[in-house]
């Protein structure tokens, strides 16, 4: 599904120039009113560059180097092994999990950080099948899912004796039947930027007696998520996109409090044991969210993430959502006004209720166009075959950046037939 970007009616060059000046004024006014404007200073950004790839890899915060040098130099270098207790390393996965929980509507004690999103998808799906009533032997997966979720779901289905069925996210609630154990759905489609209706899909899955596992990779940190209020069973997400934890920073797993006693991990490592240092031959699970842990936590990247989350101090997710929609609206408007007609088409829904925090434009020669954009300091990415992706991260992206990106895109597309 795609929707044409609004184009001005006629190409009167004088009107175009007026538009251009008016857009500068609008960008300046929007930036001047932005309640999040000062948060940009918390990030270490490249001067002169417009970074629109925070939905793939968020930039570092200004404080992360200092924190990491303390972790390496003092906590590891001087305190050594004593830091597992003395510096709070051992409990960091739950403590940092609670900080992420605050951003996704989860009360404390339900989120644990560790491993990759891929691994957490595996834990969540297999545990969900193990919790499902007898006779339920089907897993549903979002047909447009980020590929790793689909690969893992296929293996989880094979291992648990389930069949796997791919269904478009919007219809996944209606597709669930009496054999469905669980459905795995992406909250925001990574390619198109489409936002799915988490409360409605979750309610439909529950009505069919199935569990809901949500992948929040493209929504957490970009828009409000209400895991507790919406009755989500399990959720996973990564921390290196909108949460700026750094390349490969560990992912998180949410297990609804009421389900934790039945959460039977397919990866019961010693870190989730009730008495890890008892070193007992037999496994006995700990209580609570830490049942989702496996092995020794990734302390360096975990503590980098902890520091990165300070960028959220005093930030309301509601303000982030409002700015994200205003930024993507403004970018679409600038593209409509500046880019030669017919050269791009938005695959991101125009309806706010269906939009995540990115704009995906279908464009011929998208790979080359993105290379040209990056060469001119506008960093987005390209998804094959023909999609230009621009992530709008409200903590550090300005309206002037959106306008600049549209202008450079228009220049590039004017220069090519
Ligand atoms: C980014 C992303 C992932 C990444 O998984 P990793 O295990 O961190 O590589 C998974 N799922 C979705 C929906 C994503 O957007």
Tab-separated table of C-alpha atoms and ligand atoms in Angstrom:
chain	number	residue	atom	x	y	z
A	1	UNK	CA	0.000	0.000	0.000
A	2	UNK	CA	1.314	3.413	-0.823
A	3	UNK	CA	0.027	6.928	-0.762
A	4	UNK	CA	1.254	9.730	-3.000
A	5	UNK	CA	2.960	12.616	-1.236
A	6	UNK	CA	0.853	15.771	-1.541
A	7	UNK	CA	2.193	17.875	-4.394
A	8	UNK	CA	1.484	21.566	-4.951
A	9	UNK	CA	-0.958	22.036	-7.852
A	10	UNK	CA	1.154	23.818	-10.475
A	11	UNK	CA	4.876	24.325	-10.873
A	12	UNK	CA	5.097	28.121	-10.840
A	13	UNK	CA	8.798	28.808	-10.116
A	14	UNK	CA	8.069	32.088	-8.280
A	15	UNK	CA	5.512	30.363	-6.050
A	16	UNK	CA	8.082	27.652	-5.412
A	17	UNK	CA	10.616	30.204	-4.154
A	18	UNK	CA	8.026	31.789	-1.872
A	19	UNK	CA	7.180	28.336	-0.548
A	20	UNK	CA	10.832	27.729	0.152
A	21	UNK	CA	11.172	30.909	2.223
A	22	UNK	CA	7.912	30.138	4.031
A	23	UNK	CA	9.185	26.656	4.903
A	24	UNK	CA	12.317	28.141	6.483
A	25	UNK	CA	10.122	30.362	8.615
A	26	UNK	CA	7.890	27.475	9.611
A	27	UNK	CA	10.860	25.297	10.569
A	28	UNK	CA	12.308	28.089	12.703
A	29	UNK	CA	8.967	28.691	14.430
A	30	UNK	CA	8.421	24.984	15.104
A	31	UNK	CA	11.937	24.650	16.541
A	32	UNK	CA	11.422	27.732	18.701
A	33	UNK	CA	8.257	26.200	20.241
A	34	UNK	CA	9.709	22.716	20.713
A	35	UNK	CA	9.639	21.657	24.395
A	36	UNK	CA	12.318	19.021	23.642
A	37	UNK	CA	14.740	21.387	21.867
A	38	UNK	CA	17.252	21.444	24.728
A	39	UNK	CA	17.433	17.632	24.916
A	40	UNK	CA	19.455	17.676	21.688
A	41	UNK	CA	22.449	18.924	23.721
A	42	UNK	CA	22.544	15.570	25.524
A	43	UNK	CA	23.759	13.904	22.297
A	44	UNK	CA	27.154	13.853	20.648
A	45	UNK	CA	26.174	14.649	17.068
A	46	UNK	CA	28.296	15.331	14.000
A	47	UNK	CA	28.311	19.048	13.223
A	48	UNK	CA	26.737	19.797	9.869
A	49	UNK	CA	25.232	16.339	9.486
A	50	UNK	CA	21.522	15.490	9.627
A	51	UNK	CA	21.269	12.060	11.197
A	52	UNK	CA	18.004	10.343	10.287
A	53	UNK	CA	19.043	6.798	11.090
A	54	UNK	CA	18.328	6.698	14.817
A	55	UNK	CA	15.742	3.997	14.065
A	56	UNK	CA	18.685	1.761	13.143
A	57	UNK	CA	21.495	2.952	15.427
A	58	UNK	CA	20.973	5.843	17.818
A	59	UNK	CA	23.924	8.226	18.353
A	60	UNK	CA	25.958	8.366	21.583
A	61	UNK	CA	25.087	10.705	24.404
A	62	UNK	CA	27.687	13.223	25.550
A	63	UNK	CA	28.172	11.448	28.904
A	64	UNK	CA	28.711	7.909	27.724
A	65	UNK	CA	32.524	8.101	27.379
A	66	UNK	CA	32.944	9.307	30.936
A	67	UNK	CA	30.688	6.556	32.269
A	68	UNK	CA	32.421	3.838	30.271
A	69	UNK	CA	35.826	5.028	31.307
A	70	UNK	CA	34.718	4.837	34.956
A	71	UNK	CA	33.304	1.339	34.437
A	72	UNK	CA	36.514	0.109	32.825
A	73	UNK	CA	39.023	2.110	34.850
A	74	UNK	CA	37.552	1.949	38.348
A	75	UNK	CA	34.775	-0.650	38.580
A	76	UNK	CA	36.575	-3.272	36.521
A	77	UNK	CA	40.181	-2.056	36.714
A	78	UNK	CA	40.355	-1.298	40.439
A	79	UNK	CA	37.470	-3.174	42.068
A	80	UNK	CA	37.583	-6.169	39.734
A	81	UNK	CA	35.453	-9.099	40.798
A	82	UNK	CA	34.093	-7.144	43.781
A	83	UNK	CA	32.054	-5.026	41.351
A	84	UNK	CA	29.515	-7.805	40.822
A	85	UNK	CA	28.101	-6.795	44.196
A	86	UNK	CA	29.885	-3.556	45.038
A	87	UNK	CA	29.025	-1.793	41.775
A	88	UNK	CA	25.634	-3.441	41.350
A	89	UNK	CA	26.631	-5.384	38.238
A	90	UNK	CA	24.754	-8.535	39.199
A	91	UNK	CA	21.365	-6.862	39.487
A	92	UNK	CA	21.873	-4.460	36.546
A	93	UNK	CA	19.637	-6.461	34.135
A	94	UNK	CA	16.568	-5.966	36.365
A	95	UNK	CA	17.447	-2.453	37.481
A	96	UNK	CA	17.934	-1.227	33.903
A	97	UNK	CA	14.918	-3.285	32.871
A	98	UNK	CA	12.795	-1.189	35.219
A	99	UNK	CA	14.105	1.992	33.593
A	100	UNK	CA	13.008	0.672	30.199
A	101	UNK	CA	9.745	-0.487	31.762
A	102	UNK	CA	8.996	3.132	32.613
A	103	UNK	CA	9.194	3.979	28.896
A	104	UNK	CA	6.903	1.141	27.783
A	105	UNK	CA	4.199	1.269	30.446
A	106	UNK	CA	5.448	-1.635	32.558
A	107	UNK	CA	5.439	-1.467	36.357
A	108	UNK	CA	8.729	-2.512	37.996
A	109	UNK	CA	9.692	-6.164	38.134
A	110	UNK	CA	8.583	-7.228	34.667
A	111	UNK	CA	11.413	-6.267	32.310
A	112	UNK	CA	14.875	-7.771	32.215
A	113	UNK	CA	17.724	-6.670	29.919
A	114	UNK	CA	20.121	-9.053	28.224
A	115	UNK	CA	20.857	-10.986	25.021
A	116	UNK	CA	19.742	-9.853	21.580
A	117	UNK	CA	16.203	-9.268	20.393
A	118	UNK	CA	16.492	-12.433	18.316
A	119	UNK	CA	17.287	-14.516	21.416
A	120	UNK	CA	14.482	-12.878	23.389
A	121	UNK	CA	11.994	-13.634	20.608
A	122	UNK	CA	12.983	-17.274	21.022
A	123	UNK	CA	12.543	-17.226	24.812
A	124	UNK	CA	9.195	-15.444	24.556
A	125	UNK	CA	7.702	-17.675	21.865
A	126	UNK	CA	8.736	-21.006	23.319
A	127	UNK	CA	7.695	-19.929	26.825
A	128	UNK	CA	4.342	-18.741	25.430
A	129	UNK	CA	3.681	-22.090	23.735
A	130	UNK	CA	4.569	-23.855	27.002
A	131	UNK	CA	2.029	-21.666	28.843
A	132	UNK	CA	-0.758	-22.202	26.325
A	133	UNK	CA	-3.553	-24.662	27.108
A	134	UNK	CA	-3.175	-28.197	25.726
A	135	UNK	CA	-4.189	-28.683	22.133
A	136	UNK	CA	-3.029	-25.297	20.954
A	137	UNK	CA	-0.356	-25.949	18.395
A	138	UNK	CA	-0.230	-22.958	16.111
A	139	UNK	CA	2.007	-19.869	16.154
A	140	UNK	CA	0.973	-16.843	14.115
A	141	UNK	CA	3.571	-14.397	12.894
A	142	UNK	CA	3.270	-10.952	11.355
A	143	UNK	CA	3.674	-11.585	7.604
A	144	UNK	CA	5.778	-8.429	7.138
A	145	UNK	CA	7.910	-9.074	10.199
A	146	UNK	CA	11.533	-8.089	10.520
A	147	UNK	CA	13.142	-11.264	9.148
A	148	UNK	CA	14.908	-12.447	12.308
A	149	UNK	CA	11.570	-12.728	14.134
A	150	UNK	CA	10.244	-14.920	11.327
A	151	UNK	CA	13.319	-17.158	11.272
A	152	UNK	CA	13.231	-17.640	15.021
A	153	UNK	CA	9.469	-18.237	15.000
A	154	UNK	CA	9.922	-20.956	12.385
A	155	UNK	CA	12.496	-22.721	14.534
A	156	UNK	CA	10.450	-22.254	17.721
A	157	UNK	CA	7.444	-23.780	15.941
A	158	UNK	CA	9.490	-26.742	14.766
A	159	UNK	CA	10.904	-27.343	18.246
A	160	UNK	CA	7.524	-27.160	19.983
A	161	UNK	CA	5.597	-29.206	17.427
A	162	UNK	CA	3.563	-26.206	16.288
A	163	UNK	CA	2.679	-25.025	12.829
A	164	UNK	CA	3.609	-21.494	11.860
A	165	UNK	CA	1.239	-19.285	9.875
A	166	UNK	CA	2.129	-15.831	8.523
A	167	UNK	CA	-0.726	-13.315	8.603
A	168	UNK	CA	-0.704	-9.533	7.954
A	169	UNK	CA	-0.443	-7.774	11.327
A	170	UNK	CA	-3.779	-5.973	10.992
A	171	UNK	CA	-5.640	-9.260	10.560
A	172	UNK	CA	-3.702	-11.341	13.043
A	173	UNK	CA	-6.289	-10.997	15.826
A	174	UNK	CA	-9.098	-12.144	13.541
A	175	UNK	CA	-6.962	-15.013	12.220
A	176	UNK	CA	-6.387	-16.503	15.688
A	177	UNK	CA	-8.477	-19.581	16.371
A	178	UNK	CA	-8.891	-22.330	18.920
A	179	UNK	CA	-5.567	-23.891	17.946
A	180	UNK	CA	-3.568	-20.666	18.186
A	181	UNK	CA	-1.168	-20.631	21.103
A	182	UNK	CA	0.524	-17.297	20.465
A	183	UNK	CA	1.009	-14.544	17.897
A	184	UNK	CA	4.200	-12.548	17.380
A	185	UNK	CA	3.539	-9.049	16.049
A	186	UNK	CA	5.783	-6.062	15.250
A	187	UNK	CA	4.362	-2.900	16.808
A	188	UNK	CA	5.776	-0.746	13.978
A	189	UNK	CA	6.679	-2.216	10.594
A	190	UNK	CA	10.410	-1.592	10.109
A	191	UNK	CA	10.080	-1.112	6.368
A	192	UNK	CA	6.956	1.014	5.918
A	193	UNK	CA	6.805	2.698	9.326
A	194	UNK	CA	3.211	1.543	9.784
A	195	UNK	CA	2.033	1.452	13.419
A	196	UNK	CA	-0.228	-1.461	14.311
A	197	UNK	CA	-3.101	-1.257	16.770
A	198	UNK	CA	-1.570	-2.971	19.787
A	199	UNK	CA	-4.593	-2.723	22.119
A	200	UNK	CA	-7.065	-4.004	19.501
A	201	UNK	CA	-4.867	-6.847	18.236
A	202	UNK	CA	-4.007	-7.912	21.799
A	203	UNK	CA	-7.698	-7.916	22.788
A	204	UNK	CA	-8.634	-9.961	19.709
A	205	UNK	CA	-5.889	-12.496	20.453
A	206	UNK	CA	-7.070	-12.805	24.035
A	207	UNK	CA	-10.670	-13.248	22.886
A	208	UNK	CA	-9.428	-16.221	20.849
A	209	UNK	CA	-7.598	-17.578	23.914
A	210	UNK	CA	-4.137	-16.881	22.458
A	211	UNK	CA	-1.173	-15.037	23.938
A	212	UNK	CA	0.276	-11.851	22.430
A	213	UNK	CA	4.016	-11.299	22.014
A	214	UNK	CA	4.925	-7.829	20.722
A	215	UNK	CA	8.204	-6.733	19.196
A	216	UNK	CA	8.742	-3.097	20.216
A	217	UNK	CA	12.040	-2.470	18.363
A	218	UNK	CA	10.584	0.428	16.349
A	219	UNK	CA	8.178	1.809	18.940
A	220	UNK	CA	9.851	1.912	22.356
A	221	UNK	CA	11.377	5.354	22.766
A	222	UNK	CA	9.458	6.728	19.792
A	223	UNK	CA	5.853	6.593	20.953
A	224	UNK	CA	3.791	5.688	24.018
A	225	UNK	CA	3.521	1.963	24.730
A	226	UNK	CA	1.245	0.722	27.533
A	227	UNK	CA	2.158	-2.918	28.068
A	228	UNK	CA	0.452	-3.286	31.457
A	229	UNK	CA	-2.673	-1.300	30.599
A	230	UNK	CA	-3.139	-3.067	27.266
A	231	UNK	CA	-2.749	-6.529	28.765
A	232	UNK	CA	0.254	-7.588	26.668
A	233	UNK	CA	1.573	-11.005	27.697
A	234	UNK	CA	5.197	-10.844	26.569
A	235	UNK	CA	7.238	-8.288	24.686
A	236	UNK	CA	10.752	-7.850	23.378
A	237	UNK	CA	12.702	-4.950	21.951
A	238	UNK	CA	16.155	-3.698	21.200
A	239	UNK	CA	17.962	-0.795	22.837
A	240	UNK	CA	20.357	0.432	20.149
A	241	UNK	CA	17.670	2.163	18.032
A	242	UNK	CA	15.485	4.780	19.757
A	243	UNK	CA	17.082	4.065	23.155
A	244	UNK	CA	20.617	4.905	21.970
A	245	UNK	CA	22.381	2.153	23.940
A	246	UNK	CA	25.130	1.710	21.325
A	247	UNK	CA	25.906	-0.915	18.710
A	248	UNK	CA	24.770	-4.340	19.884
A	249	UNK	CA	23.552	-3.092	23.263
A	250	UNK	CA	21.442	-5.798	24.933
A	251	UNK	CA	17.735	-6.219	24.272
A	252	UNK	CA	14.922	-6.624	26.795
A	253	UNK	CA	12.173	-9.059	27.630
A	254	UNK	CA	8.881	-8.171	29.296
A	255	UNK	CA	6.967	-10.945	31.042
A	256	UNK	CA	3.653	-9.853	32.512
A	257	UNK	CA	3.770	-10.258	36.299
A	258	UNK	CA	0.785	-12.614	36.415
A	259	UNK	CA	2.455	-14.956	33.911
A	260	UNK	CA	5.894	-15.025	35.529
A	261	UNK	CA	5.207	-18.075	37.730
A	262	UNK	CA	4.378	-20.032	34.534
A	263	UNK	CA	7.265	-18.650	32.475
A	264	UNK	CA	9.259	-21.784	31.676
A	265	UNK	CA	12.376	-20.552	29.872
A	266	UNK	CA	13.739	-22.604	26.995
A	267	UNK	CA	17.175	-21.211	27.931
A	268	UNK	CA	17.371	-21.785	31.688
A	269	UNK	CA	20.875	-20.556	32.325
A	270	UNK	CA	22.447	-20.223	35.744
A	271	UNK	CA	21.654	-16.503	35.924
A	272	UNK	CA	17.941	-17.322	36.169
A	273	UNK	CA	18.450	-19.935	38.891
A	274	UNK	CA	16.848	-19.333	42.285
A	275	UNK	CA	20.286	-19.710	43.881
A	276	UNK	CA	22.875	-19.132	41.181
A	277	UNK	CA	25.873	-19.424	43.501
A	278	UNK	CA	24.537	-22.633	45.051
A	279	UNK	CA	25.900	-24.208	41.873
A	280	UNK	CA	23.332	-26.989	42.217
A	281	UNK	CA	23.194	-29.667	39.535
A	282	UNK	CA	19.408	-29.291	39.227
A	283	UNK	CA	17.718	-26.217	37.824
A	284	UNK	CA	15.230	-24.294	39.953
A	285	UNK	CA	13.920	-21.040	38.496
A	286	UNK	CA	14.126	-17.733	40.319
A	287	UNK	CA	10.943	-15.750	40.839
A	288	UNK	CA	9.991	-12.741	38.764
A	289	UNK	CA	11.383	-11.104	35.653
A	290	UNK	CA	14.839	-12.492	36.214
A	291	UNK	CA	13.523	-15.836	34.994
A	292	UNK	CA	14.206	-14.329	31.596
A	293	UNK	CA	17.941	-14.116	32.245
A	294	UNK	CA	20.322	-16.685	30.773
A	295	UNK	CA	24.087	-16.220	31.286
A	296	UNK	CA	26.464	-13.548	32.557
A	297	UNK	CA	25.209	-10.093	31.576
A	298	UNK	CA	26.996	-7.932	28.949
A	299	UNK	CA	28.168	-5.463	31.599
A	300	UNK	CA	30.011	-2.967	29.385
A	301	UNK	CA	27.185	-2.498	26.922
A	302	UNK	CA	24.565	-2.825	29.650
A	303	UNK	CA	26.100	0.061	31.578
A	304	UNK	CA	26.519	2.099	28.398
A	305	UNK	CA	22.772	1.646	27.924
A	306	UNK	CA	22.153	2.646	31.543
A	307	UNK	CA	24.021	5.887	30.936
A	308	UNK	CA	22.242	6.483	27.598
A	309	UNK	CA	18.877	6.223	29.351
A	310	UNK	CA	19.777	9.358	31.332
A	311	UNK	CA	18.897	11.251	28.132
A	312	UNK	CA	15.261	10.528	29.063
A	313	UNK	CA	15.428	12.336	32.417
A	314	UNK	CA	12.453	14.679	32.615
A	315	UNK	CA	11.248	13.740	29.117
A	316	UNK	CA	7.561	12.889	28.640
A	317	UNK	CA	6.884	10.181	26.052
A	318	UNK	CA	3.730	12.133	25.113
A	319	UNK	CA	5.905	15.093	24.057
A	320	UNK	CA	8.107	12.725	22.080
A	321	UNK	CA	5.094	11.365	20.213
A	322	UNK	CA	3.689	14.825	19.490
A	323	UNK	CA	7.036	15.981	18.112
A	324	UNK	CA	7.539	12.796	16.120
A	325	UNK	CA	4.207	13.271	14.338
A	326	UNK	CA	4.889	16.971	13.766
A	327	UNK	CA	8.363	16.188	12.371
A	328	UNK	CA	7.142	13.483	10.009
A	329	UNK	CA	4.184	15.659	8.906
A	330	UNK	CA	6.546	18.554	8.239
A	331	UNK	CA	9.033	16.361	6.357
A	332	UNK	CA	6.231	14.982	4.153
A	333	UNK	CA	5.023	18.527	3.530
A	334	UNK	CA	8.527	19.711	2.572
A	335	UNK	CA	9.018	16.703	0.298
A	336	UNK	CA	5.647	17.460	-1.338
A	337	UNK	CA	6.585	21.098	-1.893
A	338	UNK	CA	10.198	20.656	-3.021
A	339	UNK	CA	10.721	17.285	-4.700
A	340	UNK	CA	9.884	17.133	-8.421
A	341	UNK	CA	6.371	15.645	-8.802
A	342	UNK	CA	6.105	11.891	-9.207
A	343	UNK	CA	9.646	11.075	-8.053
A	344	UNK	CA	8.781	9.689	-4.619
A	345	UNK	CA	5.770	8.087	-3.031
A	346	UNK	CA	5.296	7.657	0.700
A	347	UNK	CA	4.708	4.111	1.890
A	348	UNK	CA	4.270	5.425	5.435
A	349	UNK	CA	0.611	5.969	6.336
A	350	UNK	CA	-0.568	9.564	6.483
A	351	UNK	CA	-3.016	8.796	9.307
A	352	UNK	CA	-1.347	9.570	12.635
A	353	UNK	CA	-2.895	6.517	14.293
A	354	UNK	CA	-1.052	4.323	11.786
A	355	UNK	CA	2.316	6.055	11.730
A	356	UNK	CA	5.449	5.178	13.659
A	357	UNK	CA	8.410	7.565	13.799
A	358	UNK	CA	9.883	7.188	10.336
A	359	UNK	CA	9.057	8.142	6.780
A	360	UNK	CA	9.656	5.597	4.044
A	361	UNK	CA	9.637	6.885	0.506
A	362	UNK	CA	9.486	4.633	-2.505
A	363	UNK	CA	11.923	5.968	-5.063
A	364	UNK	CA	13.549	4.681	-8.226
A	365	UNK	CA	17.280	3.980	-7.775
A	366	UNK	CA	16.806	4.282	-4.010
A	367	UNK	CA	20.245	2.803	-3.297
A	368	UNK	CA	22.027	5.430	-5.380
A	369	UNK	CA	19.841	8.234	-4.093
A	370	UNK	CA	20.644	7.276	-0.490
A	371	UNK	CA	24.368	7.136	-1.258
A	372	UNK	CA	24.110	10.666	-2.668
A	373	UNK	CA	22.179	11.849	0.392
A	374	UNK	CA	24.779	10.405	2.751
A	375	UNK	CA	27.594	11.981	0.713
A	376	UNK	CA	25.864	15.313	1.322
A	377	UNK	CA	25.490	14.740	5.052
A	378	UNK	CA	21.891	13.492	5.215
A	379	UNK	CA	22.112	10.046	6.750
A	380	UNK	CA	19.143	7.726	6.323
A	381	UNK	CA	19.120	4.225	4.932
A	382	UNK	CA	17.907	2.159	2.036
A	383	UNK	CA	15.824	-0.987	2.208
A	384	UNK	CA	15.884	-3.037	-0.957
A	385	UNK	CA	14.594	-2.775	-3.520
A	386	UNK	CA	13.242	0.759	-3.612
A	387	UNK	CA	12.670	2.273	-0.170
A	388	UNK	CA	14.425	5.317	1.320
A	389	UNK	CA	14.035	5.282	5.113
A	390	UNK	CA	14.258	8.404	7.248
A	391	UNK	CA	13.992	7.921	11.002
A	392	UNK	CA	12.808	10.926	13.018
A	393	UNK	CA	14.047	10.772	16.570
A	394	UNK	CA	12.470	13.612	18.537
A	395	UNK	CA	15.147	13.810	21.229
A	396	UNK	CA	17.682	15.346	18.836
A	397	UNK	CA	16.116	15.966	15.421
A	398	UNK	CA	15.076	19.534	14.593
A	399	UNK	CA	12.411	20.753	12.180
A	400	UNK	CA	15.192	22.578	10.330
A	401	UNK	CA	16.859	19.173	9.853
A	402	UNK	CA	13.680	17.771	8.281
A	403	UNK	CA	13.544	20.702	5.883
A	404	UNK	CA	17.244	20.414	5.039
A	405	UNK	CA	16.870	16.684	4.317
A	406	UNK	CA	13.911	17.338	1.983
A	407	UNK	CA	15.877	20.083	0.219
A	408	UNK	CA	18.920	17.880	-0.375
A	409	UNK	CA	16.655	15.055	-1.575
A	410	UNK	CA	14.937	17.472	-3.984
A	411	UNK	CA	18.309	18.680	-5.295
A	412	UNK	CA	19.478	15.133	-5.906
A	413	UNK	CA	16.271	14.136	-7.663
A	414	UNK	CA	16.305	17.287	-9.804
A	415	UNK	CA	19.807	16.415	-10.927
A	416	UNK	CA	18.820	12.928	-12.097
A	417	UNK	CA	16.333	12.265	-14.887
B	1	LIG	C1	16.097	-4.185	14.763
B	1	LIG	C2	15.126	-5.304	14.914
B	1	LIG	C3	15.525	-6.554	15.370
B	1	LIG	C4	16.984	-6.815	15.631
B	1	LIG	O1	17.246	-8.013	16.248
B	1	LIG	P1	18.720	-8.289	16.812
B	1	LIG	O2	18.624	-9.596	17.428
B	1	LIG	O3	19.051	-7.158	17.735
B	1	LIG	O4	19.660	-8.231	15.662
B	1	LIG	C5	14.566	-7.524	15.569
B	1	LIG	N1	13.257	-7.273	15.316
B	1	LIG	C6	12.841	-6.069	14.847
B	1	LIG	C7	11.394	-5.823	14.600
B	1	LIG	C8	13.765	-5.069	14.629
B	1	LIG	O5	13.362	-3.893	14.147
